[in-house]
PDB file of C-alpha atoms in Angstrom:
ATOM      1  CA  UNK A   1     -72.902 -10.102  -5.258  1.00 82.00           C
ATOM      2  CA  UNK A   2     -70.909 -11.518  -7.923  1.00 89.00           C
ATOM      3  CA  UNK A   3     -67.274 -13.141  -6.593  1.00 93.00           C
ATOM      4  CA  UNK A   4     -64.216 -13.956  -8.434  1.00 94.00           C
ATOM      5  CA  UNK A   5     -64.563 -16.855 -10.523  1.00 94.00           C
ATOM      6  CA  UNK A   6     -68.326 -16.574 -11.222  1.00 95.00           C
ATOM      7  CA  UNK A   7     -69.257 -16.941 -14.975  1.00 95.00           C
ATOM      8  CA  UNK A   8     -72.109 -15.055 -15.963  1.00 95.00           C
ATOM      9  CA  UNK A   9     -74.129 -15.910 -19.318  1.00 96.00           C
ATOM     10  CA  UNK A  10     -75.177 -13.718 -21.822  1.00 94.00           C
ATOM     11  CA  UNK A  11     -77.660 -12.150 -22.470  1.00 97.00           C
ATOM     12  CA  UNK A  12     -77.080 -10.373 -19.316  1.00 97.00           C
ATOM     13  CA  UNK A  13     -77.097  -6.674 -17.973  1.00 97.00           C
ATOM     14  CA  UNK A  14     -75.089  -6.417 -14.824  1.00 95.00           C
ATOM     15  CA  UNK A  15     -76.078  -3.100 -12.790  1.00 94.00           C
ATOM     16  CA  UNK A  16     -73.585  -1.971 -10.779  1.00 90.00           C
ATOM     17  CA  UNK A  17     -73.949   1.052  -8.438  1.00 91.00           C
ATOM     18  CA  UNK A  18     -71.569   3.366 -10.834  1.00 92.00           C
ATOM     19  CA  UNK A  19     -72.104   1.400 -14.015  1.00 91.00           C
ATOM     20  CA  UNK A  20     -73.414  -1.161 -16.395  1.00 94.00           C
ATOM     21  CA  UNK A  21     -71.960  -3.924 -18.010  1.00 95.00           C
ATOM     22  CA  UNK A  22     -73.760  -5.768 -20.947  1.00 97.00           C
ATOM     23  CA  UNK A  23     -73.092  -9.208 -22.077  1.00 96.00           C
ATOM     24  CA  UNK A  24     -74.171 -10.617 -25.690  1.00 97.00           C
ATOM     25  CA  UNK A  25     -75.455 -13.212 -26.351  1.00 97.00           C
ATOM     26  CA  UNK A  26     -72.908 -15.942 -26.910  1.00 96.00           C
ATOM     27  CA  UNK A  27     -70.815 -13.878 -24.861  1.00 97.00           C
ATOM     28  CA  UNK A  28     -69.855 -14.991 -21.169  1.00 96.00           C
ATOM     29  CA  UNK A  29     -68.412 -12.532 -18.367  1.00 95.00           C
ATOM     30  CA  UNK A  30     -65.926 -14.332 -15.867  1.00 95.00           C
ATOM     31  CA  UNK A  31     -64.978 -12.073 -12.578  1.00 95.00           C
ATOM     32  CA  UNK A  32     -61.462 -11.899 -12.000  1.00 94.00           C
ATOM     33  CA  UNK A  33     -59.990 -11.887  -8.255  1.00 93.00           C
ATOM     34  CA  UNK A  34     -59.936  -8.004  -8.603  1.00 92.00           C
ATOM     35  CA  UNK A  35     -63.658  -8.093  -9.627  1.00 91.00           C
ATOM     36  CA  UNK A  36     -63.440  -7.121 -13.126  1.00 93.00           C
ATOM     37  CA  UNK A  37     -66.133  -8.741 -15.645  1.00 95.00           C
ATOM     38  CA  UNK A  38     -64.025 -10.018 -18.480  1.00 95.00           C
ATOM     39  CA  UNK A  39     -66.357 -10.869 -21.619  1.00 96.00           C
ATOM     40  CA  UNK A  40     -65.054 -13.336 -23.902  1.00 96.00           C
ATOM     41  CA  UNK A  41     -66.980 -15.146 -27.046  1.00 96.00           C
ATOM     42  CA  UNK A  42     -68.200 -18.246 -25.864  1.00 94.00           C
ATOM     43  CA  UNK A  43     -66.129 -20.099 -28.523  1.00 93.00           C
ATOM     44  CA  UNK A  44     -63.269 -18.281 -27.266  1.00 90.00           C
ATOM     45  CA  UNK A  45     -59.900 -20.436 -25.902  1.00 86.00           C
ATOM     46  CA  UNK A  46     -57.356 -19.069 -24.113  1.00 79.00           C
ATOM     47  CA  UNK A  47     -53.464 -18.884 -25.359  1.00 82.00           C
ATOM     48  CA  UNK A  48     -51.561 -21.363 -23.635  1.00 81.00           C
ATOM     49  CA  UNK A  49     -48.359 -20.205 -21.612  1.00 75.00           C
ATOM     50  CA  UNK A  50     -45.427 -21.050 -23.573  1.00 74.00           C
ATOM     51  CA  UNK A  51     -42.880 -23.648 -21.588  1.00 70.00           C
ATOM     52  CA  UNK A  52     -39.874 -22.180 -20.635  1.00 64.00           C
ATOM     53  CA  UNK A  53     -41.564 -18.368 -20.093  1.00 61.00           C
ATOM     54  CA  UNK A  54     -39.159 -15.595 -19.695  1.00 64.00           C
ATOM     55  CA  UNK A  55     -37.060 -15.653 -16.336  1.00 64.00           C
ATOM     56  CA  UNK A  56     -35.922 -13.063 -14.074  1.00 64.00           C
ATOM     57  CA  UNK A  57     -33.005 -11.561 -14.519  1.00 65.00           C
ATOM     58  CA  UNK A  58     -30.457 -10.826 -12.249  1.00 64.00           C
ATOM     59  CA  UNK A  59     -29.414  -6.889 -12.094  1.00 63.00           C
ATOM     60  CA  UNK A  60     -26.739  -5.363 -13.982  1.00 66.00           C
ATOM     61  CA  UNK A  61     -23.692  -3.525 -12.982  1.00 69.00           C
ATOM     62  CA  UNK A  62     -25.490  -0.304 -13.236  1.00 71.00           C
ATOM     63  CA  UNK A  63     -28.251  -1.515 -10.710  1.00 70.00           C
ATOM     64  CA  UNK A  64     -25.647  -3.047  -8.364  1.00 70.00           C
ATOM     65  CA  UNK A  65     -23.668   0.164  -8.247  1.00 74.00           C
ATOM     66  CA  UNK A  66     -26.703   2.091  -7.152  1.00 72.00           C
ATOM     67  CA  UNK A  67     -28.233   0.095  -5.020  1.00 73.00           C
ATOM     68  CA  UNK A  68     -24.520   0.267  -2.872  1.00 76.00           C
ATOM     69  CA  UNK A  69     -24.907   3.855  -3.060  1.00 74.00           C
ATOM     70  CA  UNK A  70     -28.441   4.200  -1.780  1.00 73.00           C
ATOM     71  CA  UNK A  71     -27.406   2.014   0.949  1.00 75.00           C
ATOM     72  CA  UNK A  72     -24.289   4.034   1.669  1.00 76.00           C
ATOM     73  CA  UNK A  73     -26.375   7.428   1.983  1.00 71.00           C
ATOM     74  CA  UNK A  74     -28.769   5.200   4.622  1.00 70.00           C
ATOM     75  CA  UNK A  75     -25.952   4.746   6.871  1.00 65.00           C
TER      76      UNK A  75
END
């Protein structure tokens, strides 16, 4: 049974009961946490996160006014 963070090598074939996944060679499958097989190159880097990433906003006027009325209507 293949758990998240297992790295499979190719050349693989991974049976599943509803499907099949094949792997290339110099190809590599990682399982994610939701168990998806993600096949990458084996060359293959990923993209850094960029420092300062977006951050949340706060809601609008528009938002604020609804939310009041939703919680109005709950009363």
């Amino acid at each position: 049974m293949l758990k998240a963070g297992n790295r499979i090598a190719g050349p693989a074939i991974v049976m599943e009961m509803d499907s099949t996944t094949v792997i290339l060679p110099k190809h590599h499958g990682k399982v994610d946490a939701y168990g998806n097989i993600l096949i990458y190159p084996d060359d293959y880097k990923a993209p850094k996160k960029k420092a300062g990433a977006a951050k949340p906003r706060a809601a609008g006027p528009r938002v604020k006014r609804a939310a009041k009325k939703v919680a109005r209507k709950a009363k």
